[in-house]
Amino acid sequence: MNDSDRGLIFPPASAGHSLLQLPPLALYIHIPWCVRKCPYCDFNSHTAAPVLPETEYVDALLADLERDLPLAHGRELTSIFFGGGTPSLFSADALGRLLEGVQQRIGFASDIEITLEANPGTFEQNKFRAYRRLGINRLSIGVQSFQQAKLEALGRIHNGDEAMRAADMARNAGFDNFNLDLMHGLPDQSLDDALADLRQAIALAPTHLSWYQLTLEPNTVFWNQRPVLPEDDTLWDIQEAGQALLAEHGYAQYEVSAYAQQGRRARHNLNYWSFGDFLGIGAGAHAKLTSPDGQILRSWKTRLPKDYLDPKKTFQAGAKALTVEELPFEFLMNALRLTDGVPAELFSQRTGLPLADFAKAREQAQKRGLLVNDPERLVATPEGQLFLNDLLQYFLP
């Protein structure tokens, strides 16, 4: 198998829809290694060896991008997101070579947002200053909790003091835009525990907070060895009190689990939720791409790092072209996560389908109190956001 076989190819186009213009384009880069796999984690992450294959992996990432470049169709990147795993395990030299190689192949928007996920246990001041000099201008710090017992239960490698220092180190390294990732509904967590974590996070003054409930996912340690989680009544109390506390301190909720200070919403994630396009490179990375004839393709890369690094094997593990019947559900599954929804006209811009064809589904969802009756926007009601699966049933093929 030669190098040209490692790329991503659109299957023959299906008829029935077309787009006037292509959506914005982002890039997701997956770094699959962690110091230790957490018991709740179902992401494609693998325990790192003492020495990471940085050079080989950067070479593979750039080759992967090279194969997918025709699918950019001349668009520049509006955002880049380094996810994992723990991308902050990579050196600044490796990430610098990678970013330079990406920019040589595809244009960057003048105001591009470049986010790096980082864990407190990997913070080194000089290293993060070097990341900032590379043009990385946003961090997402995986705190999860500040309480030692909770961190130990979650299998995290950092302690509460390191979590607090990470925010200060990020700011001292020049990052004036950073997210803290925080969980609630943790093993044996009380309402007071959850709010104490949230107050500590707010005191660190991040520009953005991702605050979400721990869920038990298949193929994780927690799925097979289930911890004792809070009762539903406690979870509801945590959710209500936490949202009120965040609003009180100027963190506006704009998505199911995302809260931001004014002007600090995560542009990369907004692109996902507004059904924009994104290239995905790296082991296990996913992509969603639109062709000029309106066909939309979801694809994913091979998961195991050793296979991804093997030049005899393909980067791409699979792909699926979305059918015309699937598009409404796929679009709304993302867009209705946004608390303000999206302009109604975006539906046709992203799917190529007339929204008028779904007037009956909209009417039924509105009668159920799940969708706001607004001809100019597609917005879930507060109840609709709580019961999003019920709302989406109206738009199933």
GROMACS .gro file of C-alpha atoms in nm:
model
  397
    1MET     CA    1   0.000   0.000   0.000
    2ASN     CA    2   0.148   0.337  -0.098
    3ASP     CA    3   0.121   0.675   0.071
    4SER     CA    4  -0.167   0.791  -0.147
    5ASP     CA    5  -0.384   0.516   0.002
    6ARG     CA    6  -0.366   0.679   0.344
    7GLY     CA    7  -0.594   0.971   0.258
    8LEU     CA    8  -0.966   1.041   0.287
    9ILE     CA    9  -1.186   1.025  -0.023
   10PHE     CA   10  -1.548   1.125  -0.067
   11PRO     CA   11  -1.771   0.846  -0.200
   12PRO     CA   12  -1.995   0.928  -0.497
   13ALA     CA   13  -2.229   1.217  -0.417
   14SER     CA   14  -2.591   1.154  -0.328
   15ALA     CA   15  -2.857   1.368  -0.488
   16GLY     CA   16  -3.113   1.588  -0.316
   17HIS     CA   17  -2.931   1.880  -0.157
   18SER     CA   18  -2.670   2.145  -0.230
   19LEU     CA   19  -2.494   2.426  -0.045
   20LEU     CA   20  -2.439   2.782  -0.160
   21GLN     CA   21  -2.114   2.807   0.037
   22LEU     CA   22  -1.899   2.579   0.248
   23PRO     CA   23  -1.903   2.611   0.630
   24PRO     CA   24  -1.607   2.748   0.831
   25LEU     CA   25  -1.319   2.502   0.877
   26ALA     CA   26  -1.138   2.402   1.197
   27LEU     CA   27  -0.867   2.146   1.274
   28TYR     CA   28  -0.863   1.892   1.557
   29ILE     CA   29  -0.525   1.732   1.645
   30HIS     CA   30  -0.527   1.426   1.872
   31ILE     CA   31  -0.232   1.346   2.098
   32PRO     CA   32  -0.323   1.004   2.241
   33TRP     CA   33  -0.085   0.964   2.536
   34CYS     CA   34  -0.146   1.024   2.909
   35VAL     CA   35   0.066   0.973   3.217
   36ARG     CA   36  -0.208   0.740   3.342
   37LYS     CA   37  -0.548   0.636   3.213
   38CYS     CA   38  -0.831   0.768   3.435
   39PRO     CA   39  -1.099   0.515   3.538
   40TYR     CA   40  -1.386   0.726   3.395
   41CYS     CA   41  -1.218   0.809   3.061
   42ASP     CA   42  -1.356   0.663   2.738
   43PHE     CA   43  -1.143   0.880   2.508
   44ASN     CA   44  -0.876   0.728   2.287
   45SER     CA   45  -0.588   0.764   2.533
   46HIS     CA   46  -0.296   0.536   2.613
   47THR     CA   47  -0.042   0.528   2.896
   48ALA     CA   48   0.276   0.699   2.779
   49ALA     CA   49   0.612   0.525   2.763
   50PRO     CA   50   0.908   0.704   2.931
   51VAL     CA   51   1.003   0.849   2.590
   52LEU     CA   52   0.732   0.959   2.350
   53PRO     CA   53   0.780   0.919   1.971
   54GLU     CA   54   0.738   1.293   1.915
   55THR     CA   55   0.930   1.318   1.588
   56GLU     CA   56   0.759   1.018   1.430
   57TYR     CA   57   0.416   1.126   1.545
   58VAL     CA   58   0.454   1.482   1.416
   59ASP     CA   59   0.570   1.338   1.081
   60ALA     CA   60   0.261   1.116   1.070
   61LEU     CA   61   0.029   1.405   1.164
   62LEU     CA   62   0.163   1.619   0.881
   63ALA     CA   63   0.137   1.332   0.634
   64ASP     CA   64  -0.220   1.272   0.752
   65LEU     CA   65  -0.305   1.639   0.698
   66GLU     CA   66  -0.139   1.636   0.358
   67ARG     CA   67  -0.374   1.358   0.241
   68ASP     CA   68  -0.680   1.545   0.361
   69LEU     CA   69  -0.586   1.887   0.224
   70PRO     CA   70  -0.802   1.861  -0.092
   71LEU     CA   71  -1.105   1.847   0.140
   72ALA     CA   72  -1.030   2.195   0.272
   73HIS     CA   73  -1.134   2.335  -0.068
   74GLY     CA   74  -0.922   2.646  -0.022
   75ARG     CA   75  -1.062   2.742   0.319
   76GLU     CA   76  -0.841   2.879   0.596
   77LEU     CA   77  -0.852   2.749   0.953
   78THR     CA   78  -1.059   2.946   1.203
   79SER     CA   79  -0.941   2.736   1.501
   80ILE     CA   80  -0.711   2.452   1.603
   81PHE     CA   81  -0.764   2.229   1.905
   82PHE     CA   82  -0.500   1.997   2.052
   83GLY     CA   83  -0.691   1.727   2.241
   84GLY     CA   84  -0.604   1.399   2.400
   85GLY     CA   85  -0.479   1.224   2.592
   86THR     CA   86  -0.259   1.494   2.736
   87PRO     CA   87  -0.116   1.714   2.459
   88SER     CA   88   0.094   1.905   2.713
   89LEU     CA   89   0.318   1.598   2.741
   90PHE     CA   90   0.466   1.701   2.405
   91SER     CA   91   0.756   1.943   2.400
   92ALA     CA   92   0.725   2.295   2.266
   93ASP     CA   93   0.975   2.202   1.994
   94ALA     CA   94   0.749   1.921   1.870
   95LEU     CA   95   0.434   2.132   1.876
   96GLY     CA   96   0.619   2.419   1.711
   97ARG     CA   97   0.733   2.199   1.422
   98LEU     CA   98   0.380   2.069   1.389
   99LEU     CA   99   0.216   2.414   1.384
  100GLU     CA  100   0.473   2.538   1.134
  101GLY     CA  101   0.400   2.239   0.911
  102VAL     CA  102   0.025   2.292   0.937
  103GLN     CA  103   0.055   2.660   0.845
  104GLN     CA  104   0.273   2.575   0.545
  105ARG     CA  105  -0.009   2.356   0.414
  106ILE     CA  106  -0.321   2.553   0.499
  107GLY     CA  107  -0.391   2.918   0.578
  108PHE     CA  108  -0.466   3.051   0.926
  109ALA     CA  109  -0.734   3.313   0.989
  110SER     CA  110  -0.581   3.633   1.124
  111ASP     CA  111  -0.767   3.583   1.455
  112ILE     CA  112  -0.725   3.205   1.474
  113GLU     CA  113  -0.796   3.045   1.812
  114ILE     CA  114  -0.542   2.772   1.904
  115THR     CA  115  -0.629   2.571   2.215
  116LEU     CA  116  -0.413   2.319   2.397
  117GLU     CA  117  -0.552   2.076   2.655
  118ALA     CA  118  -0.329   2.049   2.961
  119ASN     CA  119  -0.337   1.870   3.295
  120PRO     CA  120  -0.209   2.038   3.614
  121GLY     CA  121   0.037   1.755   3.678
  122THR     CA  122   0.222   1.843   3.354
  123PHE     CA  123   0.262   2.218   3.413
  124GLU     CA  124   0.610   2.369   3.387
  125GLN     CA  125   0.632   2.749   3.367
  126ASN     CA  126   0.901   2.768   3.098
  127LYS     CA  127   0.732   2.503   2.888
  128PHE     CA  128   0.403   2.691   2.886
  129ARG     CA  129   0.573   3.021   2.808
  130ALA     CA  130   0.721   2.844   2.505
  131TYR     CA  131   0.375   2.718   2.405
  132ARG     CA  132   0.245   3.075   2.418
  133ARG     CA  133   0.529   3.198   2.196
  134LEU     CA  134   0.429   2.939   1.936
  135GLY     CA  135   0.095   3.115   1.892
  136ILE     CA  136  -0.109   2.884   2.115
  137ASN     CA  137  -0.345   3.140   2.269
  138ARG     CA  138  -0.589   2.937   2.477
  139LEU     CA  139  -0.555   2.658   2.734
  140SER     CA  140  -0.809   2.407   2.857
  141ILE     CA  141  -0.693   2.281   3.196
  142GLY     CA  142  -0.831   1.947   3.320
  143VAL     CA  143  -0.883   2.019   3.691
  144GLN     CA  144  -1.199   1.803   3.752
  145SER     CA  145  -1.188   1.876   4.129
  146PHE     CA  146  -0.979   2.058   4.388
  147GLN     CA  147  -1.050   1.807   4.668
  148GLN     CA  148  -0.790   1.541   4.729
  149ALA     CA  149  -1.031   1.255   4.802
  150LYS     CA  150  -1.223   1.327   4.481
  151LEU     CA  151  -0.906   1.354   4.274
  152GLU     CA  152  -0.787   1.019   4.407
  153ALA     CA  153  -1.123   0.860   4.330
  154LEU     CA  154  -1.098   0.993   3.973
  155GLY     CA  155  -0.743   0.862   3.932
  156ARG     CA  156  -0.598   1.208   3.862
  157ILE     CA  157  -0.222   1.255   3.889
  158HIS     CA  158  -0.239   1.606   4.040
  159ASN     CA  159  -0.347   1.736   4.379
  160GLY     CA  160  -0.563   2.034   4.472
  161ASP     CA  161  -0.269   2.271   4.523
  162GLU     CA  162  -0.129   2.185   4.179
  163ALA     CA  163  -0.472   2.250   4.028
  164MET     CA  164  -0.481   2.598   4.181
  165ARG     CA  165  -0.122   2.675   4.081
  166ALA     CA  166  -0.192   2.570   3.722
  167ALA     CA  167  -0.429   2.863   3.669
  168ASP     CA  168  -0.173   3.110   3.804
  169MET     CA  169   0.104   2.955   3.595
  170ALA     CA  170  -0.112   2.977   3.283
  171ARG     CA  171  -0.171   3.347   3.344
  172ASN     CA  172   0.198   3.409   3.421
  173ALA     CA  173   0.292   3.231   3.098
  174GLY     CA  174   0.088   3.486   2.902
  175PHE     CA  175  -0.244   3.305   2.864
  176ASP     CA  176  -0.521   3.558   2.925
  177ASN     CA  177  -0.779   3.313   2.787
  178PHE     CA  178  -0.814   2.973   2.954
  179ASN     CA  179  -1.079   2.719   3.043
  180LEU     CA  180  -1.104   2.509   3.358
  181ASP     CA  181  -1.259   2.166   3.313
  182LEU     CA  182  -1.460   2.072   3.624
  183MET     CA  183  -1.683   1.773   3.700
  184HIS     CA  184  -1.973   1.733   3.939
  185GLY     CA  185  -2.173   1.431   4.047
  186LEU     CA  186  -1.851   1.267   4.167
  187PRO     CA  187  -1.835   0.959   4.391
  188ASP     CA  188  -1.986   1.041   4.734
  189GLN     CA  189  -2.007   1.411   4.644
  190SER     CA  190  -2.244   1.632   4.841
  191LEU     CA  191  -2.400   1.960   4.732
  192ASP     CA  192  -2.153   2.146   4.956
  193ASP     CA  193  -1.859   1.955   4.802
  194ALA     CA  194  -1.969   2.042   4.449
  195LEU     CA  195  -2.025   2.410   4.526
  196ALA     CA  196  -1.689   2.433   4.707
  197ASP     CA  197  -1.517   2.309   4.390
  198LEU     CA  198  -1.709   2.556   4.179
  199ARG     CA  199  -1.632   2.850   4.413
  200GLN     CA  200  -1.263   2.761   4.403
  201ALA     CA  201  -1.269   2.751   4.023
  202ILE     CA  202  -1.444   3.088   4.004
  203ALA     CA  203  -1.188   3.237   4.246
  204LEU     CA  204  -0.914   3.150   3.994
  205ALA     CA  205  -1.090   3.377   3.740
  206PRO     CA  206  -1.078   3.161   3.426
  207THR     CA  207  -1.238   3.315   3.119
  208HIS     CA  208  -1.432   2.993   3.055
  209LEU     CA  209  -1.562   2.700   3.260
  210SER     CA  210  -1.665   2.358   3.134
  211TRP     CA  211  -1.880   2.222   3.417
  212TYR     CA  212  -2.042   1.887   3.355
  213GLN     CA  213  -2.171   1.579   3.530
  214LEU     CA  214  -1.962   1.263   3.555
  215THR     CA  215  -2.121   0.986   3.348
  216LEU     CA  216  -2.031   0.618   3.347
  217GLU     CA  217  -1.927   0.511   2.999
  218PRO     CA  218  -1.884   0.157   2.857
  219ASN     CA  219  -1.530   0.024   2.828
  220THR     CA  220  -1.408   0.217   3.132
  221VAL     CA  221  -1.300   0.098   3.477
  222PHE     CA  222  -1.593   0.284   3.634
  223TRP     CA  223  -1.837   0.103   3.406
  224ASN     CA  224  -1.719  -0.234   3.535
  225GLN     CA  225  -1.643  -0.128   3.894
  226ARG     CA  226  -1.918   0.123   3.960
  227PRO     CA  227  -1.853   0.387   4.225
  228VAL     CA  228  -2.130   0.519   4.451
  229LEU     CA  229  -2.259   0.834   4.283
  230PRO     CA  230  -2.497   1.096   4.428
  231GLU     CA  231  -2.872   1.038   4.417
  232ASP     CA  232  -3.075   1.207   4.143
  233ASP     CA  233  -3.220   1.463   4.386
  234THR     CA  234  -2.869   1.567   4.491
  235LEU     CA  235  -2.757   1.588   4.128
  236TRP     CA  236  -3.051   1.815   4.048
  237ASP     CA  237  -2.973   2.038   4.349
  238ILE     CA  238  -2.609   2.061   4.240
  239GLN     CA  239  -2.710   2.156   3.886
  240GLU     CA  240  -2.952   2.429   3.993
  241ALA     CA  241  -2.731   2.581   4.262
  242GLY     CA  242  -2.421   2.564   4.044
  243GLN     CA  243  -2.584   2.737   3.749
  244ALA     CA  244  -2.708   3.015   3.977
  245LEU     CA  245  -2.360   3.058   4.127
  246LEU     CA  246  -2.196   3.076   3.783
  247ALA     CA  247  -2.448   3.332   3.658
  248GLU     CA  248  -2.395   3.541   3.972
  249HIS     CA  249  -2.024   3.565   3.891
  250GLY     CA  250  -2.063   3.657   3.526
  251TYR     CA  251  -2.029   3.315   3.363
  252ALA     CA  252  -2.312   3.296   3.110
  253GLN     CA  253  -2.422   2.950   3.005
  254TYR     CA  254  -2.419   2.920   2.627
  255GLU     CA  255  -2.421   2.541   2.588
  256VAL     CA  256  -2.528   2.243   2.799
  257SER     CA  257  -2.200   2.236   2.995
  258ALA     CA  258  -2.016   2.552   2.881
  259TYR     CA  259  -2.003   2.885   3.068
  260ALA     CA  260  -1.806   3.189   2.960
  261GLN     CA  261  -1.728   3.545   3.047
  262GLN     CA  262  -1.846   3.795   2.788
  263GLY     CA  263  -1.665   3.753   2.456
  264ARG     CA  264  -1.484   3.436   2.568
  265ARG     CA  265  -1.693   3.156   2.421
  266ALA     CA  266  -1.484   2.872   2.278
  267ARG     CA  267  -1.481   2.933   1.903
  268HIS     CA  268  -1.363   2.583   1.820
  269ASN     CA  269  -1.653   2.424   2.008
  270LEU     CA  270  -1.900   2.676   1.866
  271ASN     CA  271  -1.794   2.556   1.523
  272TYR     CA  272  -1.889   2.199   1.620
  273TRP     CA  273  -2.225   2.305   1.760
  274SER     CA  274  -2.312   2.520   1.461
  275PHE     CA  275  -2.239   2.226   1.228
  276GLY     CA  276  -1.920   2.372   1.086
  277ASP     CA  277  -1.653   2.158   0.922
  278PHE     CA  278  -1.342   2.020   1.088
  279LEU     CA  279  -1.045   1.818   0.975
  280GLY     CA  280  -0.925   1.556   1.223
  281ILE     CA  281  -0.569   1.425   1.236
  282GLY     CA  282  -0.409   1.190   1.486
  283ALA     CA  283  -0.488   0.846   1.625
  284GLY     CA  284  -0.864   0.813   1.667
  285ALA     CA  285  -0.942   1.168   1.545
  286HIS     CA  286  -1.281   1.234   1.386
  287ALA     CA  287  -1.368   1.474   1.104
  288LYS     CA  288  -1.682   1.624   0.950
  289LEU     CA  289  -1.636   1.768   0.604
  290THR     CA  290  -1.857   1.909   0.331
  291SER     CA  291  -1.795   1.887  -0.041
  292PRO     CA  292  -1.891   2.166  -0.285
  293ASP     CA  293  -2.187   1.957  -0.408
  294GLY     CA  294  -2.329   1.955  -0.055
  295GLN     CA  295  -2.236   1.602   0.047
  296ILE     CA  296  -2.135   1.571   0.413
  297LEU     CA  297  -1.893   1.303   0.528
  298ARG     CA  298  -1.801   1.191   0.879
  299SER     CA  299  -1.473   1.001   0.905
  300TRP     CA  300  -1.239   0.867   1.171
  301LYS     CA  301  -0.874   0.770   1.189
  302THR     CA  302  -0.717   0.448   1.312
  303ARG     CA  303  -0.716   0.441   1.694
  304LEU     CA  304  -0.398   0.261   1.802
  305PRO     CA  305  -0.086   0.481   1.794
  306LYS     CA  306   0.129   0.192   1.669
  307ASP     CA  307  -0.102   0.144   1.372
  308TYR     CA  308  -0.126   0.517   1.306
  309LEU     CA  309   0.255   0.534   1.297
  310ASP     CA  310   0.287   0.234   1.065
  311PRO     CA  311   0.345   0.365   0.707
  312LYS     CA  312   0.210   0.037   0.569
  313LYS     CA  313  -0.133   0.101   0.720
  314THR     CA  314  -0.399   0.357   0.641
  315PHE     CA  315  -0.463   0.666   0.849
  316GLN     CA  316  -0.834   0.644   0.785
  317ALA     CA  317  -1.027   0.371   0.967
  318GLY     CA  318  -1.372   0.448   0.830
  319ALA     CA  319  -1.608   0.703   0.679
  320LYS     CA  320  -1.980   0.753   0.641
  321ALA     CA  321  -2.161   0.989   0.406
  322LEU     CA  322  -2.466   1.138   0.574
  323THR     CA  323  -2.788   1.077   0.390
  324VAL     CA  324  -3.039   1.353   0.320
  325GLU     CA  325  -3.268   1.188   0.576
  326GLU     CA  326  -3.001   1.198   0.849
  327LEU     CA  327  -2.904   1.562   0.805
  328PRO     CA  328  -3.182   1.729   1.010
  329PHE     CA  329  -3.109   1.514   1.314
  330GLU     CA  330  -2.732   1.557   1.279
  331PHE     CA  331  -2.762   1.935   1.252
  332LEU     CA  332  -3.006   1.977   1.540
  333MET     CA  333  -2.823   1.731   1.767
  334ASN     CA  334  -2.545   1.991   1.774
  335ALA     CA  335  -2.725   2.323   1.729
  336LEU     CA  336  -2.988   2.266   1.998
  337ARG     CA  337  -2.718   2.219   2.262
  338LEU     CA  338  -2.667   2.596   2.242
  339THR     CA  339  -2.885   2.781   2.492
  340ASP     CA  340  -2.954   3.058   2.238
  341GLY     CA  341  -2.989   2.812   1.953
  342VAL     CA  342  -2.899   2.923   1.601
  343PRO     CA  343  -3.056   3.142   1.333
  344ALA     CA  344  -3.320   2.943   1.145
  345GLU     CA  345  -3.149   3.020   0.814
  346LEU     CA  346  -2.836   2.833   0.929
  347PHE     CA  347  -3.025   2.505   0.889
  348SER     CA  348  -3.041   2.545   0.511
  349GLN     CA  349  -2.693   2.697   0.490
  350ARG     CA  350  -2.537   2.394   0.660
  351THR     CA  351  -2.757   2.112   0.526
  352GLY     CA  352  -2.877   2.241   0.190
  353LEU     CA  353  -3.233   2.142   0.286
  354PRO     CA  354  -3.533   2.377   0.311
  355LEU     CA  355  -3.641   2.421   0.674
  356ALA     CA  356  -4.002   2.455   0.554
  357ASP     CA  357  -4.002   2.078   0.489
  358PHE     CA  358  -3.986   2.025   0.866
  359ALA     CA  359  -4.266   2.260   0.967
  360LYS     CA  360  -4.476   1.975   1.108
  361ALA     CA  361  -4.190   1.843   1.324
  362ARG     CA  362  -4.123   2.194   1.456
  363GLU     CA  363  -4.490   2.245   1.535
  364GLN     CA  364  -4.513   1.917   1.726
  365ALA     CA  365  -4.199   1.995   1.928
  366GLN     CA  366  -4.333   2.342   2.008
  367LYS     CA  367  -4.664   2.199   2.128
  368ARG     CA  368  -4.473   1.968   2.362
  369GLY     CA  369  -4.293   2.272   2.505
  370LEU     CA  370  -3.953   2.147   2.385
  371LEU     CA  371  -3.886   2.400   2.109
  372VAL     CA  372  -3.931   2.777   2.124
  373ASN     CA  373  -4.195   2.914   1.888
  374ASP     CA  374  -3.969   3.157   1.702
  375PRO     CA  375  -3.971   3.165   1.320
  376GLU     CA  376  -3.629   3.336   1.314
  377ARG     CA  377  -3.438   3.091   1.536
  378LEU     CA  378  -3.409   2.725   1.624
  379VAL     CA  379  -3.393   2.721   2.005
  380ALA     CA  380  -3.471   2.451   2.259
  381THR     CA  381  -3.674   2.557   2.562
  382PRO     CA  382  -3.512   2.496   2.903
  383GLU     CA  383  -3.718   2.175   2.918
  384GLY     CA  384  -3.607   2.086   2.567
  385GLN     CA  385  -3.243   2.115   2.669
  386LEU     CA  386  -3.306   1.888   2.967
  387PHE     CA  387  -3.481   1.634   2.744
  388LEU     CA  388  -3.286   1.686   2.424
  389ASN     CA  389  -3.325   1.324   2.313
  390ASP     CA  390  -3.703   1.359   2.331
  391LEU     CA  391  -3.685   1.678   2.125
  392LEU     CA  392  -3.463   1.520   1.860
  393GLN     CA  393  -3.706   1.231   1.812
  394TYR     CA  394  -3.927   1.466   1.606
  395PHE     CA  395  -3.649   1.501   1.350
  396LEU     CA  396  -3.545   1.138   1.313
  397PRO     CA  397  -3.554   0.999   0.958
   0.00000   0.00000   0.00000
